[in-house]
PDB file of C-alpha atoms in Angstrom:
ATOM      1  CA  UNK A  29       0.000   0.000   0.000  1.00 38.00           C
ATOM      2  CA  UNK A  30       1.456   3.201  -0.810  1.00 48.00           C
ATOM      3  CA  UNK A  31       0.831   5.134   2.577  1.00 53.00           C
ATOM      4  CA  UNK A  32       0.573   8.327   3.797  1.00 59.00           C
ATOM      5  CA  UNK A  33       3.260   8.260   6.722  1.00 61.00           C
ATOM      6  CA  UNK A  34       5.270  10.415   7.882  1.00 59.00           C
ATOM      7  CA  UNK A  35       2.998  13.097   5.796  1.00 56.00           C
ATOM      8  CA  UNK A  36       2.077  16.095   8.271  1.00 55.00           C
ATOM      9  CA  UNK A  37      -1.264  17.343   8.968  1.00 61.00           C
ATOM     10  CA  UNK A  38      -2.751  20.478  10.030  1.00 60.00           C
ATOM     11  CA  UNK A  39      -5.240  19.425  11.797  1.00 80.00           C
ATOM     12  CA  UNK A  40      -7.115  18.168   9.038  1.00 93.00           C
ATOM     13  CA  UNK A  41     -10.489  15.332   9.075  1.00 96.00           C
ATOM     14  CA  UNK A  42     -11.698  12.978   6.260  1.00 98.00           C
ATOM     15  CA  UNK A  43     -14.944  11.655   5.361  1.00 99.00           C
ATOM     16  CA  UNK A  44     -14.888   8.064   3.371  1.00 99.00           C
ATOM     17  CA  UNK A  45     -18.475   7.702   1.479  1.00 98.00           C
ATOM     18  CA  UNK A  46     -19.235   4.677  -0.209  1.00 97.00           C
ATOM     19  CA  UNK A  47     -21.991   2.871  -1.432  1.00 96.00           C
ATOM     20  CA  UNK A  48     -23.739   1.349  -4.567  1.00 94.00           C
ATOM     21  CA  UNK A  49     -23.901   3.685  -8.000  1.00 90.00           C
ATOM     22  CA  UNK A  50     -26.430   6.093  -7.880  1.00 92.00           C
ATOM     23  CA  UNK A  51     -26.860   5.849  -3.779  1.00 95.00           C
ATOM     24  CA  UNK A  52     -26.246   9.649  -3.184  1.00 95.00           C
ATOM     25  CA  UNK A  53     -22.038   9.738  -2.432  1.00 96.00           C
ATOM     26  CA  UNK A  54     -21.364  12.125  -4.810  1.00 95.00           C
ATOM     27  CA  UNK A  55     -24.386  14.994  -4.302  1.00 96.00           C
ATOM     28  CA  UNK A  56     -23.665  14.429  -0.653  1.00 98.00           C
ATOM     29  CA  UNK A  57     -20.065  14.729  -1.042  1.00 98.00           C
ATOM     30  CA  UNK A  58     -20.707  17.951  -3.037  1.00 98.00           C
ATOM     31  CA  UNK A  59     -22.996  19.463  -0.161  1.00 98.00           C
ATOM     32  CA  UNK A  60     -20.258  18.953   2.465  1.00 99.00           C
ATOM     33  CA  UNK A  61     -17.808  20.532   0.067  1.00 98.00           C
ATOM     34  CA  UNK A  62     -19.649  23.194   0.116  1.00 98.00           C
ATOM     35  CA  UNK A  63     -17.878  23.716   3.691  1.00 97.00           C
ATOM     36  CA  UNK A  64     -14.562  25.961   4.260  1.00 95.00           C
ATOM     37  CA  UNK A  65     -11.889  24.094   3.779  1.00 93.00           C
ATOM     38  CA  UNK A  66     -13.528  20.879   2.626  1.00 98.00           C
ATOM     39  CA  UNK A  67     -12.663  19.345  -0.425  1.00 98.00           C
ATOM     40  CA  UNK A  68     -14.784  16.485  -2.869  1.00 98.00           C
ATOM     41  CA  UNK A  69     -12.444  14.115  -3.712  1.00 97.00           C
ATOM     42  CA  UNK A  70     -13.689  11.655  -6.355  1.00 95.00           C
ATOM     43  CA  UNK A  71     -12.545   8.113  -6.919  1.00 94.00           C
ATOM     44  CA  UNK A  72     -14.581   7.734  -9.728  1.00 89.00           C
ATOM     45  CA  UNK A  73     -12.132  10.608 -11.751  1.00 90.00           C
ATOM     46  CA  UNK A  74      -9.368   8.180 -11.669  1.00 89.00           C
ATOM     47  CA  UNK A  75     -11.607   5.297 -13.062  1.00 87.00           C
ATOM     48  CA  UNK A  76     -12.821   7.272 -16.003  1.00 84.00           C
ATOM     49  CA  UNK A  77      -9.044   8.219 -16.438  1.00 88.00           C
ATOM     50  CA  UNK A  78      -7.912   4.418 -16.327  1.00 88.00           C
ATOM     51  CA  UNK A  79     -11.139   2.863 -18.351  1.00 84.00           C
ATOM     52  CA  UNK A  80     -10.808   5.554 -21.002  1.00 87.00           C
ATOM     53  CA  UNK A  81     -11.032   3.153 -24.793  1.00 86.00           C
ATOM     54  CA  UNK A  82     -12.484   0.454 -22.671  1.00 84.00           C
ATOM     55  CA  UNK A  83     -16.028  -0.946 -23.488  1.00 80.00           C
ATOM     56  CA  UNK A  84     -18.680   0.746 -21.101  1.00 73.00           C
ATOM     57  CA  UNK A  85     -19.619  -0.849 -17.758  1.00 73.00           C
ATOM     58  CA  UNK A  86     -16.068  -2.767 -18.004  1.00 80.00           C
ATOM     59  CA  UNK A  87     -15.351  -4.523 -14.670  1.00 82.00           C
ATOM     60  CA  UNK A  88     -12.347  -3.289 -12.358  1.00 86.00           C
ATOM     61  CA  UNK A  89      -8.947  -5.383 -12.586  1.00 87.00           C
ATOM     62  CA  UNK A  90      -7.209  -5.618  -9.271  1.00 88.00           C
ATOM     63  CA  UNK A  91      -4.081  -4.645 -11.532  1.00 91.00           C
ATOM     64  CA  UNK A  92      -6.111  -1.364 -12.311  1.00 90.00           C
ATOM     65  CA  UNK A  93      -7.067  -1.288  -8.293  1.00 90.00           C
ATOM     66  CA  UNK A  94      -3.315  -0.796  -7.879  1.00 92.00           C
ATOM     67  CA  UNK A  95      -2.924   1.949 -10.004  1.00 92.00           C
ATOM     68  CA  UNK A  96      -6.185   3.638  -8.951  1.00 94.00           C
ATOM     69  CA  UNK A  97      -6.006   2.842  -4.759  1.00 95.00           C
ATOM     70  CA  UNK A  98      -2.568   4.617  -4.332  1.00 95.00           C
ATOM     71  CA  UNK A  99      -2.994   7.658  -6.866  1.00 95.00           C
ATOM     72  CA  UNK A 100      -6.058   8.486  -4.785  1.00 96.00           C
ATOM     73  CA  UNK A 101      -4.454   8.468  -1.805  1.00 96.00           C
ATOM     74  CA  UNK A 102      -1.466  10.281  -2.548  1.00 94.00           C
ATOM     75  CA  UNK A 103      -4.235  13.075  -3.582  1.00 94.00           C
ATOM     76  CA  UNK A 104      -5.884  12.469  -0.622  1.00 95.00           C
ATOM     77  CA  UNK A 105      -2.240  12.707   1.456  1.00 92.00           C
ATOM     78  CA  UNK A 106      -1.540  15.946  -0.611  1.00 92.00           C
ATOM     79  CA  UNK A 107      -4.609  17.822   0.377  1.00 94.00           C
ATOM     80  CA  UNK A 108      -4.843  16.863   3.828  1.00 94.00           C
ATOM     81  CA  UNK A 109      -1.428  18.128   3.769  1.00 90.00           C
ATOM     82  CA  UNK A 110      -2.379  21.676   2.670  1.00 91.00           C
ATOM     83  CA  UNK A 111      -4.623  21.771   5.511  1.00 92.00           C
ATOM     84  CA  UNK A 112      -7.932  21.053   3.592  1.00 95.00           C
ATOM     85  CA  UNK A 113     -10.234  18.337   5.349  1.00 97.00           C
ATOM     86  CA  UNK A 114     -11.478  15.689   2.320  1.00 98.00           C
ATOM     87  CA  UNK A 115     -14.495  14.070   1.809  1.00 99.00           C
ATOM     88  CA  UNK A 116     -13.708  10.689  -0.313  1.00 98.00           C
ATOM     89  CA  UNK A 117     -16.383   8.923  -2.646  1.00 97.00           C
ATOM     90  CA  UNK A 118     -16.126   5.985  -4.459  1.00 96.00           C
ATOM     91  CA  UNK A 119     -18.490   3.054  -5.412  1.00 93.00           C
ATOM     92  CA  UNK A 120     -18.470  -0.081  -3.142  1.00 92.00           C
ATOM     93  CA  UNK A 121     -18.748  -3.288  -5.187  1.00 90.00           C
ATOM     94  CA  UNK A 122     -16.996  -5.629  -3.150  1.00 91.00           C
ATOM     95  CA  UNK A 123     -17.177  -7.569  -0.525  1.00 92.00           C
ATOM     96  CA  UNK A 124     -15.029  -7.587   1.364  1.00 94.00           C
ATOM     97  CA  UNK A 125     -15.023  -3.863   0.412  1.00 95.00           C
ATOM     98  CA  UNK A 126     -10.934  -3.637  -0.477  1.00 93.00           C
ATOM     99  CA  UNK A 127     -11.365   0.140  -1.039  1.00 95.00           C
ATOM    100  CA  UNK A 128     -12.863   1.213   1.495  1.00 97.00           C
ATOM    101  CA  UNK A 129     -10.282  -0.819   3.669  1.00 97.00           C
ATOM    102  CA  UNK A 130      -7.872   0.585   1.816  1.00 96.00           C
ATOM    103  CA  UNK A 131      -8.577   4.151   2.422  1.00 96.00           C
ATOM    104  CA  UNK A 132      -9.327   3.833   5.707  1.00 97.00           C
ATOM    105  CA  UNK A 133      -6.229   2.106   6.403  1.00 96.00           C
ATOM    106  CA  UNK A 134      -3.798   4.923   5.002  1.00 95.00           C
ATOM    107  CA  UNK A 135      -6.262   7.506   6.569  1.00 94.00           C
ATOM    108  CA  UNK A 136      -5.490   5.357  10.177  1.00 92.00           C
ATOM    109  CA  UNK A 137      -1.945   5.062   9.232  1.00 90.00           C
ATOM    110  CA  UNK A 138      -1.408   8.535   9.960  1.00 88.00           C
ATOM    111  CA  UNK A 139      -3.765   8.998  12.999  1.00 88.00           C
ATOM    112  CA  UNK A 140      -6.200  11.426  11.081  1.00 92.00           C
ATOM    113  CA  UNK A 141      -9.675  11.384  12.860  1.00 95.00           C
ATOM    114  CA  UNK A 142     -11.880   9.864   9.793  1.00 97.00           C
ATOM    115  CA  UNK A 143     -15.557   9.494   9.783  1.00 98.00           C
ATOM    116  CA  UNK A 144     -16.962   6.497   7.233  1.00 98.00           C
ATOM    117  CA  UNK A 145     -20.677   5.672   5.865  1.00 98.00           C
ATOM    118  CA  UNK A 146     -21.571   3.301   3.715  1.00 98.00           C
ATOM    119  CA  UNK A 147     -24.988   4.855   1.796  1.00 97.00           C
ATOM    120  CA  UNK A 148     -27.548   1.624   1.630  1.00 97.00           C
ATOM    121  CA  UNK A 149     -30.808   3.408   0.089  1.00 96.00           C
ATOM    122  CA  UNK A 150     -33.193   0.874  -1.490  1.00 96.00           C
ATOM    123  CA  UNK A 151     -32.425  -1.032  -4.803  1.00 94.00           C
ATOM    124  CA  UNK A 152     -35.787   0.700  -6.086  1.00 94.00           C
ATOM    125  CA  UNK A 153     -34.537   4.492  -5.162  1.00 95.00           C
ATOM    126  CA  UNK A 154     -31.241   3.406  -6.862  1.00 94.00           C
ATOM    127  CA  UNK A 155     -33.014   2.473  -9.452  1.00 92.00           C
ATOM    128  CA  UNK A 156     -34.888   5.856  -9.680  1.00 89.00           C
ATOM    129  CA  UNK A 157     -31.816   8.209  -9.019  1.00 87.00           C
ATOM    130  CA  UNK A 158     -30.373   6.554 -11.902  1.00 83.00           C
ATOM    131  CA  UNK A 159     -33.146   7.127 -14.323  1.00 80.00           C
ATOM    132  CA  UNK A 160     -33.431  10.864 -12.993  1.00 77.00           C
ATOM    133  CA  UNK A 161     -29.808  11.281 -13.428  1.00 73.00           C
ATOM    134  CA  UNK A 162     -30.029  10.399 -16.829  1.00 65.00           C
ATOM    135  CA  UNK A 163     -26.467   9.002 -17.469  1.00 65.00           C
ATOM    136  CA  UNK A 164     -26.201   7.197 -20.622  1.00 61.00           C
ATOM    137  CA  UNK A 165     -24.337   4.320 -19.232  1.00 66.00           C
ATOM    138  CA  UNK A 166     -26.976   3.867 -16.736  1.00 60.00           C
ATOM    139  CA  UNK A 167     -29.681   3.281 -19.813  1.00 65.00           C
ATOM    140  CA  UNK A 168     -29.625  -0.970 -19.537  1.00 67.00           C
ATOM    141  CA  UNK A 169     -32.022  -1.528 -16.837  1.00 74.00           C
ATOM    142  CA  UNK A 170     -31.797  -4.786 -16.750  1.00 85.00           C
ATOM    143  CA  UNK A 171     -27.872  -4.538 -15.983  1.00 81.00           C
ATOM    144  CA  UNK A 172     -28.333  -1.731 -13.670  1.00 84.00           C
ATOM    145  CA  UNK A 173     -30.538  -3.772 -11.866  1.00 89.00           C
ATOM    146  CA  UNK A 174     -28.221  -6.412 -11.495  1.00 91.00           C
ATOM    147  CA  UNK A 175     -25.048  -3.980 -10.676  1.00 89.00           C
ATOM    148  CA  UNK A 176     -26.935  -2.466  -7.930  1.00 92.00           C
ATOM    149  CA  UNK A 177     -28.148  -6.020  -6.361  1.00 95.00           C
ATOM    150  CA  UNK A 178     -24.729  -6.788  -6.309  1.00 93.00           C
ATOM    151  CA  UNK A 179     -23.443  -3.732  -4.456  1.00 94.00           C
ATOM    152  CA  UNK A 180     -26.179  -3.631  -1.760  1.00 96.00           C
ATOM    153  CA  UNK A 181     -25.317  -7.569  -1.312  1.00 95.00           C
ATOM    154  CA  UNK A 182     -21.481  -6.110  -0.650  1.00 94.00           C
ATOM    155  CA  UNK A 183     -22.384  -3.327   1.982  1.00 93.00           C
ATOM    156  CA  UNK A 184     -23.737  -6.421   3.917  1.00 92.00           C
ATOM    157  CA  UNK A 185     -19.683  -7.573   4.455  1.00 95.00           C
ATOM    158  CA  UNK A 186     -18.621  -8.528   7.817  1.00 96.00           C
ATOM    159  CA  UNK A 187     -15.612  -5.914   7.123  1.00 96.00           C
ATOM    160  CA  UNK A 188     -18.404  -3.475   7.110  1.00 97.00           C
ATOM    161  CA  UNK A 189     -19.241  -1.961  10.646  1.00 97.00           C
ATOM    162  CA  UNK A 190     -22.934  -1.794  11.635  1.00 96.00           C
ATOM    163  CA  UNK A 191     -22.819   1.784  12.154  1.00 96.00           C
ATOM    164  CA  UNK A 192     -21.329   2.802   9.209  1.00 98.00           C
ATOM    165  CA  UNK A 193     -24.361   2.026   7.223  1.00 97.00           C
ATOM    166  CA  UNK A 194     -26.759   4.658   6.112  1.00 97.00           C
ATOM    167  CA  UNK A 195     -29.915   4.098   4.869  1.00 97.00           C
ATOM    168  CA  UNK A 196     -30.692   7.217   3.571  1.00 97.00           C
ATOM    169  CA  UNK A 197     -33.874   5.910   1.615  1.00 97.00           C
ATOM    170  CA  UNK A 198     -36.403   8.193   2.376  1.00 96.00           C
ATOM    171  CA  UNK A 199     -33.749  11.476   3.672  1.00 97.00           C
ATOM    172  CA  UNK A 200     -33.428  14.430   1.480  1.00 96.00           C
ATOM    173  CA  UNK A 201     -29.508  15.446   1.072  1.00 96.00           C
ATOM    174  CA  UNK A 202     -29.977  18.409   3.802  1.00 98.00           C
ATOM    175  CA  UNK A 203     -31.380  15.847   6.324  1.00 98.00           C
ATOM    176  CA  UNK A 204     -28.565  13.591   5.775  1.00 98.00           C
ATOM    177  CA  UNK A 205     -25.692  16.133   5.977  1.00 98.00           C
ATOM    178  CA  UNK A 206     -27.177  17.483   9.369  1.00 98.00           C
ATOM    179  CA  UNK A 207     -28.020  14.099  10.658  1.00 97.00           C
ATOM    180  CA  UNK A 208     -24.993  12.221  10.286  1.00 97.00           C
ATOM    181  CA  UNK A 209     -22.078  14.967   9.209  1.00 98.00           C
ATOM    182  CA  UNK A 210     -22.471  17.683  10.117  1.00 97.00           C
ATOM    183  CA  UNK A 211     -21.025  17.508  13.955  1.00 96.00           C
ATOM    184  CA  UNK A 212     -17.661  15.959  12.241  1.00 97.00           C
ATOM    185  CA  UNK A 213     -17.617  18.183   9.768  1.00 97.00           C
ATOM    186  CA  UNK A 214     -17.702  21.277  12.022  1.00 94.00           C
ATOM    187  CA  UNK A 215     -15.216  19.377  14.328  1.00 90.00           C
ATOM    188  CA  UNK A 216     -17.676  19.070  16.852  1.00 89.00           C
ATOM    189  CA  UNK A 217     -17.093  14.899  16.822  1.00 81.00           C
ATOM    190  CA  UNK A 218     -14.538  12.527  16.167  1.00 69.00           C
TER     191      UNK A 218
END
């Protein structure tokens, strides 16, 4: 793992959000940005990077998880590092969820106080985020049914702690944020 110690923080906090595609991470990721001195860091950025020529809906290598894993935490080491706190999403499709172990093993490597939730809305809001959103690779309903199956099934990993999970079914974005972020992100909580 390419680690983050010995890097120096200024008092800085992360937030790890991860879920299935089309849970919420990323529009709640954007509303804590929206914070001074928070920061939306995207997994998904790197992916499109790495997967760019590559057939649509491709599956992640574990060769391309090693290219991916420690470029997004050196950008995660780098900000933290300018004193900015970070708020991490990526998709969880894996159980047990290597990612999010990942990150939240370079993020304890280095003592930084990290909060983590693991988004588990319904397969049928899923389903109707992703036909709101519109995406074109989201279009196959039949195989976005079947992708988000699979990624609830993985937030159900023993390597998942209970209260990490979030179902935010039936919250808006604004309830969620208050509810469960806010505190940490105002360095109320650890």
């Amino acid at each position: 793992m390419v680690g983050l110690k010995g890097r120096k923080l200024k008092q800085s906090r992360a937030i790890l959000i991860t879920g299935p595609a089309g849970s919420g991470k990323s529009t709640l990721a954007a509303r804590i940005a929206q914070n001074r001195d928070w920061v939306h860091l995207s997994e998904d950025l790197h992916w499109v990077a790495i997967k760019q020529g590559h057939p649509a809906g491709e599956a992640r290598t574990q060769e391309e998880q090693r290219i991916v894993q420690p470029a997004v935490v050196q950008q995660l080491g780098t900000l933290l590092a300018q004193g900015k706190n970070v708020v991490l999403g990526f998709i969880n499709y894996q159980d047990p969820p290597q990612p999010l172990l990942y990150y939240h093993a370079a993020l304890r490597e280095i003592s930084c106080p990290v909060l983590v939730k693991v988004l588990h809305p319904s397969a049928e809001v899923i389903m109707v985020r992703k036909k709101t959103r519109g995406r074109v690779d989201d279009q196959d309903i039949e195989q976005e049914w079947k992708n988000t199956k699979h990624q609830l099934a993985c937030t159900a990993s023993s390597a998942i702690a209970d209260d990490w999970i979030l179902d935010n079914s039936a919250l808006t974005v604004e309830e969620v944020y208050v509810k469960y972020f806010l505190a940490f992100v105002e360095g109320k909580s650890w």
